[in-house]
Coordinates of C-alpha atoms in Angstrom, one line a residue:
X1 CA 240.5 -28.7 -176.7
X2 CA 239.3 -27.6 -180.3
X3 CA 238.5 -30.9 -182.3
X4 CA 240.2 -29.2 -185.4
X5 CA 243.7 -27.5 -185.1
X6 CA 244.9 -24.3 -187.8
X7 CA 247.9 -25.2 -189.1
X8 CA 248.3 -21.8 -190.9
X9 CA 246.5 -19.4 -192.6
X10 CA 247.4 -17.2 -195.3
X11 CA 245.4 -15.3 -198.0
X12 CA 245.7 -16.3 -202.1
X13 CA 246.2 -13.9 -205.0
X14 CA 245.5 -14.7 -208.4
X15 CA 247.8 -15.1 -211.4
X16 CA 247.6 -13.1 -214.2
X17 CA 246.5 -15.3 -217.2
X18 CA 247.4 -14.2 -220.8
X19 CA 243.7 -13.7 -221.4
X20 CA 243.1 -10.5 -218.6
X21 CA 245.8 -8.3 -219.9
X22 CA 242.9 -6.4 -221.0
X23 CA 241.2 -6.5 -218.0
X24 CA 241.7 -3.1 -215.4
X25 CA 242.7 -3.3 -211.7
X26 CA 239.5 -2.6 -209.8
X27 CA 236.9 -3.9 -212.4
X28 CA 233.6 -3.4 -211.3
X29 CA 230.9 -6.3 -211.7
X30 CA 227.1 -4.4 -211.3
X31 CA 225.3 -7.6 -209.9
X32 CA 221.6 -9.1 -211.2
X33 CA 218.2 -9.2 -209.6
X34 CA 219.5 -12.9 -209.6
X35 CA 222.3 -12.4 -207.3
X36 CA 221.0 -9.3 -204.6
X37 CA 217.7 -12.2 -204.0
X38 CA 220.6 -13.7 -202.0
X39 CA 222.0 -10.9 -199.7
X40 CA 220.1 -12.3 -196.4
X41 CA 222.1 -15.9 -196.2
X42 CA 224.9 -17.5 -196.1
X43 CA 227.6 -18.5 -198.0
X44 CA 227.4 -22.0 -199.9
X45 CA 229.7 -24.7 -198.2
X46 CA 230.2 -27.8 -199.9
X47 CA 233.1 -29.8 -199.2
X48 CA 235.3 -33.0 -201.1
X49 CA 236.7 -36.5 -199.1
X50 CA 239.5 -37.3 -200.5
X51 CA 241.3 -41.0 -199.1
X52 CA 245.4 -40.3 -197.9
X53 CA 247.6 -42.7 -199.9
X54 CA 248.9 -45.0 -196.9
X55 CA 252.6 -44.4 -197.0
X56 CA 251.9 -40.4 -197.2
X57 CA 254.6 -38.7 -195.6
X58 CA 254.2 -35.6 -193.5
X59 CA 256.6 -33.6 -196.3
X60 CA 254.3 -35.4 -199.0
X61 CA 251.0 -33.5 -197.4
X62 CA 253.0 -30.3 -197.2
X63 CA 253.9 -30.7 -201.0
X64 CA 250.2 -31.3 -201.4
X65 CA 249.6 -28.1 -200.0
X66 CA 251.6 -26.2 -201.6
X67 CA 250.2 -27.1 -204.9
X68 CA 246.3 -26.8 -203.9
X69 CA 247.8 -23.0 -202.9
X70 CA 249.8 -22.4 -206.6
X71 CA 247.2 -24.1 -208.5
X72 CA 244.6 -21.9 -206.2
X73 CA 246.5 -18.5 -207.6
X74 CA 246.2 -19.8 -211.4
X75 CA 242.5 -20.7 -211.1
X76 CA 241.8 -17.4 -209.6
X77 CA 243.8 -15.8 -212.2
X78 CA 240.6 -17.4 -214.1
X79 CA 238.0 -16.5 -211.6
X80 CA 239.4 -13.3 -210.3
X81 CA 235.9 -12.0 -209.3
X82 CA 236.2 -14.5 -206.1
X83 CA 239.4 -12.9 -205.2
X84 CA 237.4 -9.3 -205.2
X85 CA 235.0 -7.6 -202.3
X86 CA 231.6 -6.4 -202.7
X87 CA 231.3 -3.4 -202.3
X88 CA 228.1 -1.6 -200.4
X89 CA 226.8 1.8 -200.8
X90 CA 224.2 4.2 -199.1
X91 CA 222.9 6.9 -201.0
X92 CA 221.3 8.6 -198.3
X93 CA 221.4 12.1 -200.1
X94 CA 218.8 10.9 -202.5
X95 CA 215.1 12.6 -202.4
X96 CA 214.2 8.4 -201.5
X97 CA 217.3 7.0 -200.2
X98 CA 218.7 3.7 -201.8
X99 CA 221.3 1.1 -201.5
X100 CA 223.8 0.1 -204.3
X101 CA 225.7 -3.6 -204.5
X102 CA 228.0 -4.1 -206.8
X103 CA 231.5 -6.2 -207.3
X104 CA 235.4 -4.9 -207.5
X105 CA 237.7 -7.0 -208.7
X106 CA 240.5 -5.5 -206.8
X107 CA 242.5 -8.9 -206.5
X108 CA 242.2 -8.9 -202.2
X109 CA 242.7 -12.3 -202.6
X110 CA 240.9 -16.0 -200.9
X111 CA 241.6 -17.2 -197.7
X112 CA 243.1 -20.7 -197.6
X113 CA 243.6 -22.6 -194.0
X114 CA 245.5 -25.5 -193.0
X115 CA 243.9 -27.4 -190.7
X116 CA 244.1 -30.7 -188.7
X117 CA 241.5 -32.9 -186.3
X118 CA 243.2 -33.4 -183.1
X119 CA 241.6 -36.8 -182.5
X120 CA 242.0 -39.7 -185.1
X121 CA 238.6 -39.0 -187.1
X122 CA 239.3 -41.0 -190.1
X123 CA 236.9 -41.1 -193.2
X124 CA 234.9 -44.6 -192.1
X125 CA 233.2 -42.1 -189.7
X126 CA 231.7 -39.9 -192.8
X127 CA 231.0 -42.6 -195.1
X128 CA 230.1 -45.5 -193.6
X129 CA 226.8 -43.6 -191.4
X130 CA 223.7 -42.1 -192.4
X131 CA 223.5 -39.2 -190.2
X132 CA 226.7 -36.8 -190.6
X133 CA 229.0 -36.6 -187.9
X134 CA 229.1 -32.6 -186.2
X135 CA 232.6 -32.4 -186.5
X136 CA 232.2 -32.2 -190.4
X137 CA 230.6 -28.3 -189.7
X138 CA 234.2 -27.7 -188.1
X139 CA 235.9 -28.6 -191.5
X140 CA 234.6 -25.9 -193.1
X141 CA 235.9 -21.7 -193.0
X142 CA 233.0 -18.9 -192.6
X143 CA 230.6 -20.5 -190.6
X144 CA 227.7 -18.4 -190.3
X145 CA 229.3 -15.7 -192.3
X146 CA 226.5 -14.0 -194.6
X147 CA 226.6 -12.9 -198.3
X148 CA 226.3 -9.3 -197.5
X149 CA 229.4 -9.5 -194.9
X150 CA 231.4 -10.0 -198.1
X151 CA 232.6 -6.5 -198.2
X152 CA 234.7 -7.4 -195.6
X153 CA 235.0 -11.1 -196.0
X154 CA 237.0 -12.5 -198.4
X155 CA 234.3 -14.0 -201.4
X156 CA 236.4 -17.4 -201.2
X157 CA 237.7 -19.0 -198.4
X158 CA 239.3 -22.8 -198.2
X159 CA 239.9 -25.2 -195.7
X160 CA 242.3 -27.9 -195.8
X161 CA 241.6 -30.5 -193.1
X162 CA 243.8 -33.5 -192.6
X163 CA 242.3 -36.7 -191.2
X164 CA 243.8 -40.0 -189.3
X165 CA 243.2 -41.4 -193.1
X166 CA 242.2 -38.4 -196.0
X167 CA 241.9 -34.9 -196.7
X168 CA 238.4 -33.2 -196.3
X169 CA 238.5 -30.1 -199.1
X170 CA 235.9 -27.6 -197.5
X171 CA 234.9 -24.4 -199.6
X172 CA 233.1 -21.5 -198.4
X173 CA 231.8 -19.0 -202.0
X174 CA 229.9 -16.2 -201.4
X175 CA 226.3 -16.8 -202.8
X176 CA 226.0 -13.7 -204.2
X177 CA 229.4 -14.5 -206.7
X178 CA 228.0 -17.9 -207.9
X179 CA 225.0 -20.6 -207.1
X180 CA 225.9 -24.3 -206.8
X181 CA 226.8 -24.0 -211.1
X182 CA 228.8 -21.9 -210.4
X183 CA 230.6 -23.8 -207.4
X184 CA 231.4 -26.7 -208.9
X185 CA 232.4 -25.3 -212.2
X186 CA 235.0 -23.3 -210.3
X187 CA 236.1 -26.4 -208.5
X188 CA 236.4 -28.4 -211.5
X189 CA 239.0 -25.7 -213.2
X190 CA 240.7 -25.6 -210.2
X191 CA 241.4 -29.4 -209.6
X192 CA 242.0 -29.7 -213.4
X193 CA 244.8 -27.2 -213.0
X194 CA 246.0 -28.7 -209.7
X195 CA 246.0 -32.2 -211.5
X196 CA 246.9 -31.3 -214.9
X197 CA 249.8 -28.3 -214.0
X198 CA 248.1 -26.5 -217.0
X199 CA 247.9 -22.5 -216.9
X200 CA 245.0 -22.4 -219.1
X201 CA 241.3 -24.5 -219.2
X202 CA 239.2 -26.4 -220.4
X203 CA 236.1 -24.4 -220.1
X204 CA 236.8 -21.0 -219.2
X205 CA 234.2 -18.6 -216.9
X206 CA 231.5 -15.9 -218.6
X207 CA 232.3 -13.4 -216.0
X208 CA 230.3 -10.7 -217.4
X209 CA 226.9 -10.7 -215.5
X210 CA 223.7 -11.1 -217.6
X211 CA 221.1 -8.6 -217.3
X212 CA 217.6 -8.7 -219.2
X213 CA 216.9 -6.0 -221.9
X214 CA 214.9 -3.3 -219.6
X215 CA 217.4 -3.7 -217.0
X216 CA 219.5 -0.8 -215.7
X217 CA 222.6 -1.2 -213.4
X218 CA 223.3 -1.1 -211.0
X219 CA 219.8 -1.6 -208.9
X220 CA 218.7 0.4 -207.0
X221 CA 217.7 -1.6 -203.4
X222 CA 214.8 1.1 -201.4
X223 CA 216.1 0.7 -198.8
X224 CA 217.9 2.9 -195.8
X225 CA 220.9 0.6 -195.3
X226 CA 222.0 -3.4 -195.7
X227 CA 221.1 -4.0 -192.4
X228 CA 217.1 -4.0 -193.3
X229 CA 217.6 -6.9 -195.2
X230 CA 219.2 -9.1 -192.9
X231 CA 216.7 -8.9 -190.4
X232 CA 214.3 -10.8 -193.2
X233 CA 216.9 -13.9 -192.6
X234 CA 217.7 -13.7 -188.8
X235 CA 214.2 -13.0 -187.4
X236 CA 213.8 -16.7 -186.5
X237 CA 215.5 -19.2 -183.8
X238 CA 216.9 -22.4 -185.9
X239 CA 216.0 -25.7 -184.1
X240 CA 218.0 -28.9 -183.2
X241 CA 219.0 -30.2 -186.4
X242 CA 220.5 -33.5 -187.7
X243 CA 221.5 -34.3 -191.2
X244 CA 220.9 -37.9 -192.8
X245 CA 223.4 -38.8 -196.7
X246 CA 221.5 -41.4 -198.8
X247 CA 222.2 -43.3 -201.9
X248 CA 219.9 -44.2 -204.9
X249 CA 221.2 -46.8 -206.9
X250 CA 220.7 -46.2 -211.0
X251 CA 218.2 -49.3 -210.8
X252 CA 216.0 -47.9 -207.8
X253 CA 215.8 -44.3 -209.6
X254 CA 214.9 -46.3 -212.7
X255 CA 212.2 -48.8 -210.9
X256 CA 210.4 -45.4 -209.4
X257 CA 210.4 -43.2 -212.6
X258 CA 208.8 -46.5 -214.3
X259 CA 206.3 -46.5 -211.7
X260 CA 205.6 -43.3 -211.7
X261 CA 204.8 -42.7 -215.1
X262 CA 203.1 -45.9 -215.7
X263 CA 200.6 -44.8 -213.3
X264 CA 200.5 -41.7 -214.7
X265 CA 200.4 -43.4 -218.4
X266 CA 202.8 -40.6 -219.6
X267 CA 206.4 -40.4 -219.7
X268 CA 207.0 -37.0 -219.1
X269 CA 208.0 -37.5 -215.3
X270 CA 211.9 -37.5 -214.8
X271 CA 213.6 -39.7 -212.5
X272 CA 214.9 -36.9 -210.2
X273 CA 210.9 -36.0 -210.0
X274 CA 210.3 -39.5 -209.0
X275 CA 212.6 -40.2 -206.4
X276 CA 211.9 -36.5 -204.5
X277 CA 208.3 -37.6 -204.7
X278 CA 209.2 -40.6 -203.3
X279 CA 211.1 -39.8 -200.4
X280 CA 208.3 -36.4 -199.9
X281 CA 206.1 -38.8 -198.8
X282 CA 208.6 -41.0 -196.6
X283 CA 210.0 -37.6 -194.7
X284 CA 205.9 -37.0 -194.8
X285 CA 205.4 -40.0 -192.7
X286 CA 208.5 -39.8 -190.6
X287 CA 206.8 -36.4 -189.4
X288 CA 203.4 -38.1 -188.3
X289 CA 201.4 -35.3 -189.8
X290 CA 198.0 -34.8 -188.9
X291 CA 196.1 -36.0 -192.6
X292 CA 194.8 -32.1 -192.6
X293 CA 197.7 -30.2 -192.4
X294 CA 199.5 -28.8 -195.4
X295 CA 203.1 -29.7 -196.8
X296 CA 204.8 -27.9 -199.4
X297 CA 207.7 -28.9 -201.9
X298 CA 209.6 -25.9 -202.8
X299 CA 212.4 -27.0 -206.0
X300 CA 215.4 -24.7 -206.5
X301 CA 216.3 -24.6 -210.2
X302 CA 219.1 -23.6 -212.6
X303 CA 217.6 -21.2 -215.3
X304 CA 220.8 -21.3 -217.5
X305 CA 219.0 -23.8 -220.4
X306 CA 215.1 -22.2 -219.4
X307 CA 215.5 -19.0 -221.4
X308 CA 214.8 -18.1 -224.8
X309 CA 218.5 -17.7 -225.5
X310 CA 219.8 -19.6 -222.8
X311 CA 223.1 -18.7 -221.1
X312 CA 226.4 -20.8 -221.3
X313 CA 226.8 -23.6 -218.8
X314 CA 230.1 -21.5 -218.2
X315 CA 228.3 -18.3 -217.3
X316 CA 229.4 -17.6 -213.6
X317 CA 227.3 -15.8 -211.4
X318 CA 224.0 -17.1 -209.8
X319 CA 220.8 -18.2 -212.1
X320 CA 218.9 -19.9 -209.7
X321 CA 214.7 -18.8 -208.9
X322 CA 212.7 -21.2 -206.5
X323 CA 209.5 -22.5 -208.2
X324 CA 206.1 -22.4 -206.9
X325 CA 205.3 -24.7 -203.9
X326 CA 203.5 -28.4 -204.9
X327 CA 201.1 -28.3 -202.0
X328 CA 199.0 -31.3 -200.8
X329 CA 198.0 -32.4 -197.3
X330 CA 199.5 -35.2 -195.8
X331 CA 196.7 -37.5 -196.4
X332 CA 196.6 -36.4 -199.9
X333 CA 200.5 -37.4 -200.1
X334 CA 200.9 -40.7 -197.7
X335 CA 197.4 -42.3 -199.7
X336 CA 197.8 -40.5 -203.3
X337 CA 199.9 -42.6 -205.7
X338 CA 203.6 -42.2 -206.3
X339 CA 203.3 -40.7 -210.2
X340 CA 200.3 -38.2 -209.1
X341 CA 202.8 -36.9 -206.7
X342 CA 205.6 -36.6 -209.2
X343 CA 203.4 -35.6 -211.8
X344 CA 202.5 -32.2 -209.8
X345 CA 206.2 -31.9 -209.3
X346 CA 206.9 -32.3 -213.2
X347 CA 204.1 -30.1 -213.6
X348 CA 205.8 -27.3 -211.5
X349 CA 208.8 -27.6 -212.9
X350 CA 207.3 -27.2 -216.6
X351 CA 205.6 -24.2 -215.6
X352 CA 208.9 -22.3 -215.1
X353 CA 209.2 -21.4 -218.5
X354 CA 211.6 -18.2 -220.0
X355 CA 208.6 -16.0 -220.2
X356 CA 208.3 -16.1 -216.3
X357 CA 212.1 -16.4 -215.6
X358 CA 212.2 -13.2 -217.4
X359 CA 209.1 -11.1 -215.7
X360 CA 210.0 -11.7 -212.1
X361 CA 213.7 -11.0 -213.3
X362 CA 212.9 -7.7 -214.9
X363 CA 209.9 -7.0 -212.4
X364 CA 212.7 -7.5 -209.5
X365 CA 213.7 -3.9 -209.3
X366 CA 210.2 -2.6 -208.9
X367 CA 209.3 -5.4 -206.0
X368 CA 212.6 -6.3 -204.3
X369 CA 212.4 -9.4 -202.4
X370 CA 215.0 -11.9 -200.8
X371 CA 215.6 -15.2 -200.3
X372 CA 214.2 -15.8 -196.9
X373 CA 214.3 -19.8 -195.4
X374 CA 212.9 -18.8 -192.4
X375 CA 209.6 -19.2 -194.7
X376 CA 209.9 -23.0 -194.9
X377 CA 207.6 -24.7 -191.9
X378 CA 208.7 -28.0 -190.4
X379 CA 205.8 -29.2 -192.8
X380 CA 208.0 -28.3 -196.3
X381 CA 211.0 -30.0 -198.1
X382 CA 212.9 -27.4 -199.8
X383 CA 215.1 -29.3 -202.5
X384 CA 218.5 -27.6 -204.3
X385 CA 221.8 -29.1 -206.0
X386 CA 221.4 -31.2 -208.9
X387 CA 222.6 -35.0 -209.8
X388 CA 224.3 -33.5 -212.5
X389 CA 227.0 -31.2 -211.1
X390 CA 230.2 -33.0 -212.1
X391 CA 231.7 -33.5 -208.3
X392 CA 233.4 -36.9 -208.5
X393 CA 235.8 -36.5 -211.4
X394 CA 237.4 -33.5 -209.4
X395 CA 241.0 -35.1 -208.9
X396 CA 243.6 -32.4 -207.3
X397 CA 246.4 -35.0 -207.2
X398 CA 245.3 -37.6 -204.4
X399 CA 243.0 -39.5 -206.8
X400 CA 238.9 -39.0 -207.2
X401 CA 236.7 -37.9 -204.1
X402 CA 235.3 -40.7 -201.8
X403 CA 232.1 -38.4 -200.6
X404 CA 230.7 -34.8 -201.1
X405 CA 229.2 -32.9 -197.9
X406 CA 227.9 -29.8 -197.4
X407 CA 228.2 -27.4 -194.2
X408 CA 226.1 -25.6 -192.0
X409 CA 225.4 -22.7 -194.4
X410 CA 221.8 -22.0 -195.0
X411 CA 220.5 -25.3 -193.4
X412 CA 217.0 -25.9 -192.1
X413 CA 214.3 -28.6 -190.9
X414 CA 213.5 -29.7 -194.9
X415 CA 216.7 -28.9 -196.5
X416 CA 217.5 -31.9 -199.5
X417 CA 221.0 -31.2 -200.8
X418 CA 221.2 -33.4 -204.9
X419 CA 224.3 -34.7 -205.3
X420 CA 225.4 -37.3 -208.1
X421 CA 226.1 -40.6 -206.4
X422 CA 229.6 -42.2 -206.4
X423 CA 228.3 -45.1 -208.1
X424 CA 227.6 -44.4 -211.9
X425 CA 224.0 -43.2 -212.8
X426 CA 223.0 -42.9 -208.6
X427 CA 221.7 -40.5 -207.0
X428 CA 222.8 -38.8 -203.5
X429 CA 220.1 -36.6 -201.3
X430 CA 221.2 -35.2 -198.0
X431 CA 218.5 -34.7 -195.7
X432 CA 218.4 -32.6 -192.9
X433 CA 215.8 -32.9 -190.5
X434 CA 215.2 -32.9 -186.7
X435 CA 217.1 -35.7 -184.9
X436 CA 214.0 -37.5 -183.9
X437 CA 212.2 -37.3 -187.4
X438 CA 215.8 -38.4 -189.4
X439 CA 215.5 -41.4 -186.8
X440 CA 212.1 -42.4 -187.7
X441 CA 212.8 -42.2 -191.6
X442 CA 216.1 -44.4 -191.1
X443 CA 213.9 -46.9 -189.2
X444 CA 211.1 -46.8 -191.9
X445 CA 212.1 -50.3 -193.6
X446 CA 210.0 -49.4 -196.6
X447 CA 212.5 -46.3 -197.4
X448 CA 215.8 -48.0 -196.1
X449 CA 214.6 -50.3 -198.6
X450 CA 215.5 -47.9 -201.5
X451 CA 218.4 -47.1 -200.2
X452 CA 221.7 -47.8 -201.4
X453 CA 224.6 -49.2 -199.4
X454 CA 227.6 -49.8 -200.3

């Protein structure tokens, strides 16, 4: 028997706000260099833990329900893009033939699924341990499902699992529609209008996509058909993998960006830097690399703020480039200091400045790669999120979240997923990693050490 029931299923229109009168049925959105990079994988999955008030009656949860599913149609009345299809097409009578993706906002609507575990899986089992139970991957919708598929697909889908004691809120966004910004700025309307029963808010979307001066849209892809592209993501056999959820207390964070730059004698190095530095070298060690080989830090950053005119925190769509690896050899990492290691971080991070945000951008066209993770060795660390995505404040009407996890989108031996921590000023990294290594690194005493419980 399945270890997670469907209640019901049933797919979500939007609203029409006062402010899209204007806007035609069957918009089209031509995407960016920005989002085609991220054709070959999957959807982002990150999902909310929310505790069940402890007299919460069965007609109580169905109320709840019903209101995640109106509040849904309002906030996609906002975000109507989500509620669109992409749409994919060949132009094979061209002298070189090419492939076109754009956006239609044709209002298909999101997916939204009921759903219950069929054992009593309460949330002590998520919380309270390091490594994240399997059944969480169940308690989210689109496994597996890939950006491109989203002409198809719906671009949203939601999952509504009930436990023996909460509610696990699992969302599945195409990548292509919005990074992790993106995500969690969508979530955050949403739960405000769930919370507040406001038709309007806050901090409305940007929906028009952002392309650099010499851009013309929509890009052309040289290519025959989609399917070339998806063979850059599938042509490699994923291994066992385990994923490990740690805390970093405000102090820690603090006590390892002190030390860093003190040796360092700057103050440059942030404490994000410092504390992936840190734990680069504990994962390093948990490996039992040979002191020769390589190991590379890859960083996924937001380039929102990191252009000349820099685009609203609003803007929705996905502004995300990788940065250069920070390579050193194992030795080099295990017996270098802890602020020469963050230092070459900081230093990589500086170097993505708008000048080279904007080359590769406008350069795109003429080169056309993809994301591909099947680059990353069991030697690399591949970091994305951020500690400032505003996660725990997102309160649909059963109070603030108890945890954030992610699903089994796009995951791979050196994934770190940044979260903010529950506890003020912390910081929250899941890990994933092959069962035996995550087991070493939980029984290094020197990292557990740095580690938060609570």
């Amino acid at each position: 028997m399945a270890e997670v029931h469907t209640l019901s299923r049933c797919v979500i229109k939007p609203s029409q706000p006062e402010n899209r009168q204007e806007k035609q049925h069957d918009q089209v959105l031509h995407l960016t260099p920005w989002d085609l990079r991220l054709i070959p994988i999957e959807y982002i999955q990150y999902g909310i833990l929310f505790s069940k008030p402890p007299d919460a009656t069965n007609d109580a949860i169905i109320s709840f329900i019903n209101q995640l599913k109106t509040s849904l149609s309002i906030a996609l009345g906002h975000f109507y893009p989500l509620a669109g299809r992409l749409n994919i097409f060949r132009h094979h009578e061209a002298t070189t033939p090419f492939v076109t993706i754009s956006l239609t906002c044709n209002n298909e609507g999101a997916e939204f699924i009921h759903a219950v575990t069929t054992r009593k899986f309460t949330t002590s089992e998520i919380i309270e341990s390091f490594i994240v139970p399997p059944l969480v991957q169940l308690f989210f919708p689109l496994n597996k499902v890939k950006n491109h598929e989203g002409n198809s697909q719906p671009l949203l889908a939601i999952q509504v699992t009930e436990l023996a004691d909460g509610v696990f809120l699992g969302c599945s966004l195409n990548h292509v529609i919005g990074d992790g910004f993106s995500f969690w700025h969508f979530i955050n309307c949403w739960s405000e209008i769930s919370r507040t029963g406001n038709l309007k808010v806050a901090n409305p979307p940007v929906l028009d996509r952002y392309f650099f001066g010499s851009l013309t849209s929509p890009i052309h892809l040289p290519l025959m058909d989609v399917e070339d592209i998806i063979k850059v993501r599938d042509n490699f056999d994923l291994p066992s993998l385990e994923e490990g959820v740690f805390h970093f207390s405000a102090q820690t964070i603090a006590k390892l960006k002190a030390k860093a730059n003190t040796e360092m004698n700057t103050n440059n190095i942030s404490s994000l830097q410092a504390l992936l530095a840190h734990v680069w070298r504990s994962i390093t060690i948990a490996r039992s690399l040979e002191q020769h080989q390589v190991t590379s830090f890859y960083l996924i950053l937001g380039c929102r703020p990191r252009l000349n005119h820099p685009l609203p925190v609003t803007y929705f769509g996905s502004a995300i480039l990788v940065t250069d690896p920070t390579k050193l050899t194992a030795g080099e990492l295990v017996e270098g200091s802890l602020g020469s290691t963050a230092s070459m971080l900081n230093h990589v991070v500086a170097s993505m400045t708008a000048t080279k945000i904007q080359n590769f951008i406008e350069k795109w066209p003429e080169t056309v790669s993809f994301s591909n993770l099947g680059r990353c060795t069991p030697c690399d660390l591949v970091s994305e999120g951020s500690h400032r995505f505003d996660i725990y404040w997102n309160d649909f009407g059963l109070g603030k979240p108890i945890a954030v996890r992610s699903g089994i989108a796009n995951k791979f031996d050196g994934a770190v997923t940044i979260y903010p921590s529950p506890q003020m000023g912390g910081i929250t990294l899941e890990i994933c990693l092959s069962p035996s290594v995550l087991m070493k690194l939980i029984e290094n005493h020197d990292f557990m050490d740095t580690v938060a419980h609570f």
